[in-house]
Amino acid sequence: MITIIDYGMGNLGSVANMIKKVGGKSLITSNIEEIKKAKKILLPGVGSFDNAMENLEKLELIDILKDKVLNQKTPIMGICLGMQLLTRGSDEGNLEGFGFVDAFTHKFKFEDNNLKVPHMGWNRVKLEKKSKLFEGMGEQENRFYFVHSFAVGCQEKEDVLTTTSYGYSFVSSFEKENIIGVQFHPEKSHKFGMRLFKNFVERY
Amino acid sequence: MLQTRVIPVLLLKDGGLYKGVKFKNHKYVGDPINTVKIFNDKEVDELVLLDIEASRYNKPIDFNLLQEIATEAFMPLAYGGGVRSLEDAKRLFSIGFEKVILNTNAINNMELVRQLVSIFGSQSVIVSIDIKRGFLGQYRVYKKSASFKTKLNPIDFAKKMEDLGVGEIILNSIDNDGVMGGYDLDIIQRVTKVLSIPVIACGGAGDLEDVKEAKEKGASAVGAGSMFVYHGVHKAVLISYPKYEKLCELFEEN
């Protein structure tokens, strides 16, 4: 059972659809008691950084999520803004992120004016280390759908799971112990996303 | 490297899929759920669904059908047609769409555009602009599925939408729609030149060379209808989509 955190930020339906497609079960909730029982946590998110942290605060979910992730070592996967929230903070807002991973979220800045922001569309990811999340996926053909204007930079190189190139190379996913963040949308990335979700369902 | 998106644009009417020529004479081309399943298997970059009667005849959004479609589609989904309120948008996002498309209601209610952007973010709001060239070569924006001419100039209107925070523009040529003779490259170039947000070129694609030309004129993505639902000179209905390798080769992206 995967517990999908509902904090009013974006597209939970498509994540639940995808989990069902790969044979998993999910529960969409903002209930603290339910989250206490969670075996695996998914933190999706579309919207702005401060708005997201404020919503989590209002729902009193910040402490429980910290306890689950840091003390109980419950696997968590943040998607898109959800990944960014797992970092220390973002150029986009003033509030602190969870800081589970020593990383910060920066605004895309390019020398090349032809590159549009948001980075929107399909792009490749380059695997930087071995992970159960990418098991069974060929190195060459991993493509995912991205939509974001801010991108993560990791302090610790060993936390970086994949990188992607858009103007420069940024961290398109990280994995540190039980903590995973993906900048792309696996729930919207066909067989590539299916494989990733299947791995998260079955191997974590 | 970011790839140029190639997007099938599917027209809904009374629960079926249709395709017309110049926004008229719409012919039935199939069941939307089956068609989306096929496009899903073909791993299309993205899908755009437009209800061509929702605004024109003031019909409600068919949420049940859209929900069924969303559970079959594991690619980005955009919906347009009769999106009138924040509630409509919220419901679309909750069933698995990530982008809402406004056309008539962007013209009539800019406050709605502004609110959608501030609540759901630029990336989830597309404005689709239907354009037609007049006798003297000047372009005008049309609304209500091309049944109503406005005084708006597409370049100014697109710029205004960008200033409101809209994330993408669909630029749809009424004259070229369904003709399969190529995009209106002139207006694509003129609009993309003044915008910094992505433009999805639409209307007129007959083959992949057309698609390539639109990209070269500045389009960030290309939409097509007839090209992906018809086959051959007699326009037999056949759902198709180019292979990934072929698109990489076409755009010289790798």
Coordinates of C-alpha atoms in Angstrom, one line a residue:
Chain A
M1 CA 0.0 0.0 0.0
I2 CA 1.4 3.4 -1.0
T3 CA 0.1 6.4 0.9
I4 CA -0.3 9.4 -1.3
I5 CA -0.1 12.7 0.6
D6 CA -3.0 14.9 -0.3
Y7 CA -2.1 18.5 0.6
G8 CA -4.0 20.3 -2.1
M9 CA -1.1 20.5 -4.6
G10 CA -1.8 19.0 -7.9
N11 CA -2.6 15.9 -9.8
L12 CA -3.1 12.9 -7.5
G13 CA -5.5 11.1 -9.8
S14 CA -2.9 10.3 -12.4
V15 CA -0.5 9.0 -9.8
A16 CA -3.2 6.7 -8.4
N17 CA -4.1 5.6 -11.9
M18 CA -0.5 4.6 -12.6
I19 CA 0.0 2.7 -9.3
K20 CA -3.1 0.7 -10.1
K21 CA -1.9 0.0 -13.6
V22 CA 1.3 -1.6 -12.3
G23 CA -0.6 -3.7 -9.8
G24 CA -0.1 -1.6 -6.6
K25 CA -2.6 -0.2 -4.1
S26 CA -2.7 3.3 -3.0
L27 CA -4.6 5.5 -0.6
I28 CA -4.9 9.3 -1.1
T29 CA -5.1 11.0 2.3
S30 CA -4.2 13.9 4.5
N31 CA -5.2 12.1 7.7
I32 CA -2.5 12.0 10.3
E33 CA -3.5 8.6 11.7
E34 CA -3.5 7.1 8.2
I35 CA -0.1 8.6 7.5
K36 CA 1.3 7.2 10.8
K37 CA 0.5 3.7 9.5
A38 CA 2.1 4.3 6.0
K39 CA 4.5 1.7 4.7
K40 CA 5.5 3.8 1.7
I41 CA 4.9 7.5 1.1
L42 CA 4.4 9.4 -2.1
L43 CA 4.6 13.2 -2.1
P44 CA 3.4 14.5 -5.5
G45 CA 3.1 18.2 -6.1
V46 CA 2.5 20.8 -8.7
G47 CA 2.5 24.5 -7.7
S48 CA 4.6 26.9 -5.7
F49 CA 7.1 26.0 -3.0
D50 CA 5.8 28.2 -0.2
N51 CA 2.2 27.4 -0.9
A52 CA 3.0 23.7 -0.6
M53 CA 4.9 24.1 2.7
E54 CA 2.1 26.3 4.1
N55 CA -0.5 23.7 3.2
L56 CA 1.6 20.9 4.8
E57 CA 1.9 23.1 7.9
K58 CA -1.8 23.8 8.0
L59 CA -2.6 20.1 7.8
E60 CA 0.0 19.5 10.6
L61 CA 1.8 17.0 8.4
I62 CA 5.4 18.3 8.7
D63 CA 6.3 16.7 12.0
I64 CA 4.7 13.4 11.2
L65 CA 6.4 13.2 7.8
K66 CA 9.8 14.0 9.5
D67 CA 9.2 11.3 12.0
K68 CA 8.2 8.7 9.4
V69 CA 11.2 9.5 7.1
L70 CA 14.0 10.2 9.6
N71 CA 13.1 7.9 12.5
Q72 CA 11.1 5.1 11.0
K73 CA 13.0 5.2 7.7
T74 CA 9.7 4.8 5.7
P75 CA 10.5 5.0 2.0
I76 CA 9.3 8.3 0.5
M77 CA 9.3 9.4 -3.1
G78 CA 8.7 13.1 -3.9
I79 CA 7.6 13.9 -7.4
C80 CA 8.3 17.3 -9.2
L81 CA 7.6 19.9 -6.5
G82 CA 7.4 17.0 -4.1
M83 CA 11.1 16.4 -4.8
Q84 CA 12.0 20.0 -4.3
L85 CA 10.2 20.1 -0.9
L86 CA 12.6 17.4 0.3
T87 CA 15.5 19.8 -0.2
R88 CA 16.6 22.5 2.2
G89 CA 14.7 25.2 0.3
S90 CA 14.1 26.9 -3.0
D91 CA 14.8 30.1 -4.9
E92 CA 11.1 30.1 -5.4
G93 CA 10.1 30.7 -1.8
N94 CA 11.2 31.8 1.6
L95 CA 10.1 28.9 3.7
E96 CA 12.3 26.0 4.7
G97 CA 12.0 22.7 3.0
F98 CA 12.2 19.3 4.8
G99 CA 16.0 19.2 4.2
F100 CA 16.0 15.4 4.2
V101 CA 18.7 15.6 1.5
D102 CA 21.5 18.1 1.5
A103 CA 20.3 19.9 -1.6
F104 CA 18.8 23.2 -2.7
T105 CA 16.3 24.1 -5.5
H106 CA 17.4 26.8 -7.9
K107 CA 15.7 28.7 -10.7
F108 CA 16.8 27.7 -14.2
K109 CA 19.2 30.4 -15.5
F110 CA 20.6 30.2 -19.0
E111 CA 23.1 32.0 -21.1
D112 CA 21.2 30.7 -24.1
N113 CA 18.0 32.7 -24.5
N114 CA 16.5 30.2 -26.9
L115 CA 15.9 27.8 -24.0
K116 CA 12.4 28.3 -22.6
V117 CA 11.4 28.1 -19.0
P118 CA 9.6 26.0 -17.9
H119 CA 11.6 23.0 -19.1
M120 CA 8.6 21.3 -20.6
G121 CA 8.5 18.0 -22.5
W122 CA 10.4 14.7 -22.8
N123 CA 14.0 14.5 -21.9
R124 CA 16.5 11.8 -21.1
V125 CA 17.9 10.9 -17.8
K126 CA 21.4 9.6 -17.2
L127 CA 21.9 7.1 -14.5
E128 CA 24.7 8.2 -12.1
K129 CA 24.5 5.2 -9.8
K130 CA 22.9 1.8 -9.4
S131 CA 19.4 1.8 -7.9
K132 CA 16.5 -0.6 -7.4
L133 CA 14.3 2.2 -8.8
F134 CA 15.8 1.9 -12.3
E135 CA 16.2 -1.9 -12.3
G136 CA 15.3 -3.5 -15.6
M137 CA 15.6 -0.2 -17.5
G138 CA 18.1 0.2 -20.3
E139 CA 20.6 3.0 -19.8
Q140 CA 20.1 4.5 -23.3
E141 CA 16.4 4.9 -23.6
N142 CA 15.2 6.3 -20.4
R143 CA 12.9 9.2 -21.3
F144 CA 10.6 11.0 -19.0
Y145 CA 8.2 13.9 -19.1
F146 CA 9.3 17.1 -17.3
V147 CA 7.5 20.3 -16.4
H148 CA 9.4 22.6 -14.1
S149 CA 11.1 26.0 -13.8
F150 CA 13.3 25.2 -10.8
A151 CA 15.8 22.4 -10.5
V152 CA 17.7 20.7 -7.7
G153 CA 21.4 20.8 -7.0
C154 CA 22.8 18.2 -4.6
Q155 CA 25.7 19.0 -2.2
E156 CA 26.7 15.3 -1.9
K157 CA 27.5 13.7 -5.2
E158 CA 26.6 10.2 -3.9
D159 CA 23.0 11.3 -3.4
V160 CA 22.5 12.0 -7.2
L161 CA 20.6 9.2 -8.9
T162 CA 20.1 10.7 -12.4
T163 CA 21.1 13.8 -14.2
T164 CA 19.4 15.5 -17.2
S165 CA 20.7 18.1 -19.5
Y166 CA 18.8 21.3 -20.2
G167 CA 21.2 24.2 -20.8
Y168 CA 23.3 22.5 -18.2
S169 CA 23.2 19.3 -16.2
F170 CA 20.8 19.2 -13.3
V171 CA 19.7 16.5 -10.8
S172 CA 16.7 14.9 -12.3
S173 CA 16.4 12.4 -9.4
F174 CA 18.2 11.7 -6.1
E175 CA 18.2 8.8 -3.7
K176 CA 19.6 8.8 -0.2
E177 CA 18.8 5.8 2.0
N178 CA 14.9 5.7 2.1
I179 CA 14.6 9.1 0.4
I180 CA 13.9 9.5 -3.3
G181 CA 13.0 12.5 -5.3
V182 CA 12.2 12.6 -9.0
Q183 CA 11.9 15.9 -10.9
F184 CA 10.1 14.3 -13.9
H185 CA 6.6 12.9 -13.9
P186 CA 6.8 9.1 -14.0
E187 CA 3.0 8.9 -13.8
K188 CA 3.0 10.6 -17.3
S189 CA 5.9 8.8 -18.8
H190 CA 4.5 5.7 -20.5
K191 CA 6.5 2.5 -20.0
F192 CA 9.4 4.3 -18.5
G193 CA 7.3 5.6 -15.7
M194 CA 5.5 2.3 -15.4
R195 CA 8.7 0.5 -14.8
L196 CA 9.8 3.0 -12.2
F197 CA 6.5 2.8 -10.3
K198 CA 6.6 -1.0 -10.5
N199 CA 10.0 -1.0 -9.0
F200 CA 8.9 1.4 -6.2
V201 CA 5.8 -0.8 -5.6
E202 CA 7.7 -4.1 -5.6
R203 CA 11.3 -3.4 -4.5
Y204 CA 11.0 -0.9 -1.7
Chain B
M1 CA 18.1 17.5 -24.8
L2 CA 14.5 18.5 -24.8
Q3 CA 12.6 17.0 -27.7
T4 CA 10.1 18.7 -29.9
R5 CA 6.7 17.4 -28.8
V6 CA 4.4 16.0 -31.4
I7 CA 0.8 16.0 -30.2
P8 CA -2.3 14.4 -31.6
V9 CA -5.2 16.8 -31.2
L10 CA -8.5 15.0 -30.9
L11 CA -11.9 16.5 -31.3
L12 CA -14.8 15.4 -29.1
K13 CA -18.5 15.7 -29.9
D14 CA -21.3 13.8 -28.2
G15 CA -19.0 11.2 -26.8
G16 CA -17.4 10.4 -30.2
L17 CA -14.2 11.5 -31.9
Y18 CA -14.6 13.7 -35.0
K19 CA -12.4 15.4 -37.5
G20 CA -13.4 18.2 -39.9
V21 CA -12.0 20.6 -42.5
K22 CA -11.6 24.3 -41.7
F23 CA -13.6 23.7 -38.5
K24 CA -16.6 22.4 -40.5
N25 CA -18.1 19.1 -41.8
H26 CA -16.9 17.0 -38.9
K27 CA -16.8 13.3 -39.7
Y28 CA -16.9 10.5 -37.1
V29 CA -13.5 8.9 -36.8
G30 CA -14.0 6.6 -33.8
D31 CA -14.5 5.9 -30.1
P32 CA -12.3 8.2 -28.0
I33 CA -11.4 5.6 -25.4
N34 CA -10.2 3.1 -27.9
T35 CA -8.4 5.7 -29.8
V36 CA -6.6 7.0 -26.7
K37 CA -5.6 3.4 -25.9
I38 CA -4.0 3.1 -29.3
F39 CA -2.2 6.4 -28.8
N40 CA -1.1 5.2 -25.4
D41 CA 0.4 2.1 -26.9
K42 CA 2.2 4.2 -29.5
E43 CA 3.7 6.3 -26.7
V44 CA 2.7 9.6 -28.0
D45 CA 4.4 12.7 -26.4
E46 CA 1.2 14.2 -25.2
L47 CA -2.5 14.4 -26.1
V48 CA -4.9 17.3 -26.6
L49 CA -8.6 16.7 -26.4
L50 CA -11.0 19.5 -27.4
D51 CA -14.8 19.4 -27.1
I52 CA -15.9 21.3 -30.2
E53 CA -19.5 21.9 -29.0
A54 CA -19.0 22.6 -25.3
S55 CA -18.5 26.4 -25.8
R56 CA -20.4 26.8 -28.9
Y57 CA -23.6 25.3 -27.6
N58 CA -23.0 26.0 -24.0
K59 CA -22.8 22.3 -23.1
P60 CA -21.4 20.9 -19.8
I61 CA -18.0 19.2 -19.7
D62 CA -18.3 15.4 -20.1
F63 CA -16.3 14.5 -16.9
N64 CA -17.3 10.9 -17.0
L65 CA -15.8 10.3 -20.4
L66 CA -12.7 12.3 -19.6
Q67 CA -12.2 10.3 -16.4
E68 CA -12.4 7.1 -18.4
I69 CA -9.9 8.5 -20.9
A70 CA -7.5 9.6 -18.1
T71 CA -7.3 6.1 -16.6
E72 CA -6.1 4.8 -20.0
A73 CA -3.6 7.5 -20.7
F74 CA -0.1 7.5 -19.2
M75 CA 1.1 10.7 -21.0
P76 CA 0.4 14.3 -20.4
L77 CA -3.2 15.2 -21.1
A78 CA -4.7 18.6 -21.9
Y79 CA -8.4 19.3 -22.2
G80 CA -10.3 22.3 -23.7
G81 CA -13.9 23.0 -24.3
G82 CA -16.3 24.7 -22.0
V83 CA -13.8 25.3 -19.1
R84 CA -15.6 28.1 -17.4
S85 CA -14.5 28.1 -13.8
L86 CA -11.8 27.3 -11.2
E87 CA -14.1 24.3 -10.2
D88 CA -14.0 22.9 -13.7
A89 CA -10.2 23.1 -13.8
K90 CA -9.9 21.6 -10.3
R91 CA -12.1 18.7 -11.3
L92 CA -10.1 18.1 -14.5
F93 CA -6.8 18.0 -12.5
S94 CA -8.2 15.7 -10.0
I95 CA -9.2 13.0 -12.6
G96 CA -5.8 13.0 -14.2
F97 CA -5.5 15.9 -16.7
E98 CA -2.6 18.3 -16.1
K99 CA -3.4 21.1 -18.5
V100 CA -6.6 23.0 -19.1
I101 CA -7.1 24.8 -22.4
L102 CA -9.1 28.0 -22.7
N103 CA -10.2 29.6 -25.9
T104 CA -13.6 31.4 -25.8
N105 CA -13.4 31.9 -22.1
A106 CA -9.9 33.3 -22.3
I107 CA -11.3 36.0 -24.5
N108 CA -14.4 36.6 -22.5
N109 CA -13.0 36.2 -19.0
M110 CA -9.3 37.2 -18.5
E111 CA -9.8 37.3 -14.8
L112 CA -10.4 33.5 -15.0
V113 CA -7.1 33.1 -16.8
R114 CA -5.3 35.1 -14.2
Q115 CA -6.9 33.1 -11.3
L116 CA -6.1 29.8 -13.0
V117 CA -2.5 30.7 -13.4
S118 CA -2.2 32.0 -9.8
I119 CA -3.8 28.9 -8.3
F120 CA -2.6 26.0 -10.5
G121 CA 0.5 27.5 -12.0
S122 CA 1.5 28.6 -15.5
Q123 CA 2.4 25.1 -16.6
S124 CA -1.2 23.9 -16.3
V125 CA -2.9 26.7 -18.3
I126 CA -2.9 26.7 -22.1
V127 CA -4.7 29.3 -24.2
S128 CA -5.7 28.1 -27.7
I129 CA -6.1 30.8 -30.3
D130 CA -8.1 30.1 -33.4
I131 CA -7.0 32.4 -36.2
K132 CA -8.2 33.2 -39.7
R133 CA -6.7 35.4 -42.4
G134 CA -8.9 38.1 -43.8
F135 CA -9.1 39.4 -47.4
L136 CA -6.4 41.9 -46.8
G137 CA -4.1 39.4 -45.2
Q138 CA -4.7 40.6 -41.6
Y139 CA -5.3 37.9 -39.0
R140 CA -8.1 37.9 -36.6
V141 CA -8.9 35.7 -33.5
Y142 CA -12.1 33.7 -33.6
K143 CA -14.0 32.2 -30.7
K144 CA -16.8 29.6 -30.0
S145 CA -15.2 27.0 -32.3
A146 CA -14.6 29.5 -35.1
S147 CA -18.2 30.5 -35.3
F148 CA -17.6 34.1 -34.0
K149 CA -15.1 36.6 -35.3
T150 CA -13.5 39.0 -32.8
K151 CA -11.6 42.2 -33.3
L152 CA -8.5 40.7 -31.7
N153 CA -5.1 40.5 -33.5
P154 CA -3.5 37.2 -32.7
I155 CA 0.0 38.6 -32.0
D156 CA -1.3 41.1 -29.4
F157 CA -3.7 38.7 -27.9
A158 CA -1.0 36.0 -27.5
K159 CA 1.4 38.5 -25.9
K160 CA -1.4 39.5 -23.5
M161 CA -1.9 35.9 -22.5
E162 CA 1.8 35.5 -21.9
D163 CA 1.7 38.6 -19.7
L164 CA -1.2 37.1 -17.7
G165 CA 1.1 34.1 -17.0
V166 CA -0.3 31.5 -19.4
G167 CA 2.2 28.6 -19.9
E168 CA 1.6 27.7 -23.5
I169 CA -0.2 28.9 -26.6
I170 CA -1.9 26.7 -29.1
L171 CA -2.0 28.6 -32.4
N172 CA -4.6 27.0 -34.6
S173 CA -5.2 28.0 -38.2
I174 CA -8.8 27.7 -39.2
D175 CA -8.0 28.1 -42.9
N176 CA -5.5 25.3 -42.8
D177 CA -7.4 22.9 -40.5
G178 CA -7.9 19.5 -42.0
V179 CA -6.5 20.5 -45.4
M180 CA -3.3 18.6 -44.8
G181 CA -1.3 21.1 -47.0
G182 CA 1.1 22.4 -44.3
Y183 CA 1.0 24.8 -41.4
D184 CA 0.6 28.5 -41.7
L185 CA 4.3 29.2 -41.3
D186 CA 4.1 32.9 -41.6
I187 CA 1.9 33.4 -38.5
I188 CA 3.8 30.8 -36.5
Q189 CA 7.0 32.7 -37.1
R190 CA 5.5 36.0 -36.2
V191 CA 3.9 34.8 -33.0
T192 CA 6.8 32.7 -31.8
K193 CA 9.1 35.7 -32.3
V194 CA 7.4 37.9 -29.8
L195 CA 6.7 35.2 -27.2
S196 CA 9.0 33.5 -24.7
I197 CA 6.5 30.8 -23.8
P198 CA 6.1 27.6 -25.9
V199 CA 3.8 27.7 -28.9
I200 CA 2.1 24.6 -30.1
A201 CA 1.5 25.0 -33.9
C202 CA -1.8 23.5 -35.1
G203 CA -3.7 23.2 -38.3
G204 CA -2.6 21.8 -41.6
A205 CA -0.1 19.1 -41.0
G206 CA -0.2 16.5 -43.8
D207 CA 3.2 14.8 -43.3
L208 CA 6.3 14.9 -41.2
E209 CA 8.0 17.5 -43.4
D210 CA 5.2 19.9 -42.5
V211 CA 5.9 19.2 -38.8
K212 CA 9.6 19.9 -39.3
E213 CA 8.9 23.2 -41.0
A214 CA 6.7 24.4 -38.1
K215 CA 9.5 23.6 -35.7
E216 CA 12.0 25.5 -37.8
K217 CA 9.7 28.5 -37.7
G218 CA 9.8 28.6 -33.9
A219 CA 7.1 26.2 -32.7
S220 CA 8.1 24.3 -29.5
A221 CA 5.6 21.6 -30.2
V222 CA 3.4 20.6 -33.1
G223 CA -0.2 19.4 -33.0
A224 CA -2.0 17.5 -35.7
G225 CA -5.3 15.8 -36.2
S226 CA -5.9 14.4 -39.7
M227 CA -2.4 13.2 -40.1
F228 CA -2.8 10.9 -37.1
V229 CA -6.3 9.7 -37.8
Y230 CA -6.5 9.4 -41.6
H231 CA -4.6 7.3 -44.1
G232 CA -4.2 7.7 -47.8
V233 CA -6.0 9.9 -50.4
H234 CA -9.4 8.6 -49.5
K235 CA -8.9 9.4 -45.9
A236 CA -9.6 6.0 -44.5
V237 CA -9.6 6.1 -40.7
L238 CA -6.4 4.7 -39.4
I239 CA -4.7 5.8 -36.1
S240 CA -1.0 6.2 -36.5
Y241 CA 1.9 7.9 -34.9
P242 CA 5.6 8.0 -36.0
K243 CA 8.1 6.0 -34.1
Y244 CA 10.3 7.7 -31.6
E245 CA 13.5 7.0 -33.6
K246 CA 11.9 8.5 -36.6
L247 CA 11.0 11.7 -34.8
C248 CA 14.6 12.0 -33.4
E249 CA 15.9 11.7 -36.9
L250 CA 13.4 14.2 -38.3
F251 CA 14.2 16.9 -35.7
E252 CA 17.9 15.8 -35.6
E253 CA 17.5 15.5 -31.8
N254 CA 19.4 12.9 -29.9

